[in-house]
Amino acid sequence: YVRVEKNGNYWKNIRPVADRIIFRIISDHQTRYASLRAGETDMVYTDSGIHIRQARKDPACKVFSVLDNGADIIRMNHKAPPLDDVRVRKAILLAWDQAKYISVSRKDTIPKIRHVFGKRPECGDAAYPEHDLQAAKKLLAEYGKPVKVEYIHTQTPRGQELGQILQQLGKAAGIEIALRPLDMGALIQKIVKGDYQMGSGRIPSAPDQGPTLFKEYHSASRANFARYADPEMDALLEKQRMETDPDKRRDLLCRIASKINKDAITMFLGGRQYHFIANRELDRPQHIIQGIPLFYSDVVGN
C-alpha cells in the first residue's frame, strides 16, 4: 500500500480534506468491489461495467464518473504484412463494431468515440469508419488474398473477452484473427520491439494531446509503435507544435484526427471514463477524487 498524510501547513487552508489516504493495490475487480462492500475500503476505482451497474442500484454506494479525453485502442503494425496494405487495415476497422463491444463488454459505462481525442476537442465525425461489413468485404475482394492476422492481448478476462469479440467480428467479414494471450510484460515488450501485428494500447488522458500524438504517430518518434510513416502526418504534427493561435491549432489537431481514421492507423475501443465507487457514508468523496491523479496505467488492461 501507499499512505499519504495531510500537510497541516498547506497554503490553501481548505485543502486537503482528509487527514490520511491509504492506497491499496488490488488488481482483481471482484476482490476490489468486495472489499468496499465489506467495509475494508472506503472507495474503489474500477472500470468493471458489472460492478458499476451494481453500485448504481446499491443504496449503500455512490458512483462518481469522470469523463476525460483519450482512448482505449488497438494498434496495427504497418510493417507487418498484410497490415502494410491500407485496404486490409480499413477492412478490419469496418468489420469492428465499437458500439457492440461497449455494450457487451463494458456495459455502456464508457462512451463511443469517433476520433483519437475522445470527447474533446470536438472534431465532428473525423471521417470515422462506422461498422460496415459489406464495405469491409469489398475492400478484401480488392486485396484479393486471404487475410490472417494475430492479435496479442492480456490474459485477463477483459483481454480475452475483447479478443473473442474481435475474432467473431473479423470472421463475419472474412478476416481470420488468431488470439495470443500474454502477460502484461511480454505484451508490452512485443509492441515496443514491433514484434506483433495487432496489439492493445491506449491514448492516455492529457490536458494537451499534441505531445501524445507526436509521440504516437510521428515517423521519427521512438514511441511510434505502429511503425506508421507519412510525410503529410509528420508535417501536421510538427506544425501543431509551433502554432500559437488556439483556433488554428485546434484545426490542425482535428486534421490529424481525421488522417488517423483515413489512413486506418488505429482502432478505437472507446473513450476514457473513470469510475469511483464510494461508501455512501464517506465524507466529501468528490473532493478526494479531485486530488487523485488520473494519469496512470490501469492494473487490468486489454
Short mmCIF file of C-alpha atoms in Angstrom, two decimals, residues 1 6 20 45 73 82 107 113 118 142 151 169 172 174 176 207 231 282:
data_model
loop_
_atom_site.label_atom_id
_atom_site.label_comp_id
_atom_site.label_asym_id
_atom_site.label_seq_id
_atom_site.Cartn_x
_atom_site.Cartn_y
_atom_site.Cartn_z
CA TYR A 1 0.00 0.00 0.00
CA LYS A 6 -2.14 15.60 5.38
CA ARG A 20 -4.76 10.40 5.62
CA TYR A 45 -11.62 2.81 -8.73
CA ILE A 73 -7.07 1.43 -28.73
CA PRO A 82 -0.85 -7.90 -44.51
CA LYS A 107 -21.90 -2.48 -20.14
CA ILE A 113 -15.80 7.83 -29.81
CA GLY A 118 -12.44 11.02 -27.33
CA GLU A 142 -9.95 -5.80 -53.98
CA TYR A 151 -3.93 -10.17 -32.06
CA LEU A 169 -16.48 -9.63 -35.96
CA ALA A 172 -18.12 -12.16 -40.29
CA GLY A 174 -13.88 -12.95 -43.89
CA GLU A 176 -9.14 -14.72 -39.73
CA PRO A 207 -4.80 18.36 -20.92
CA PRO A 231 5.18 12.89 -44.70
CA LEU A 282 -17.69 8.62 3.27
#
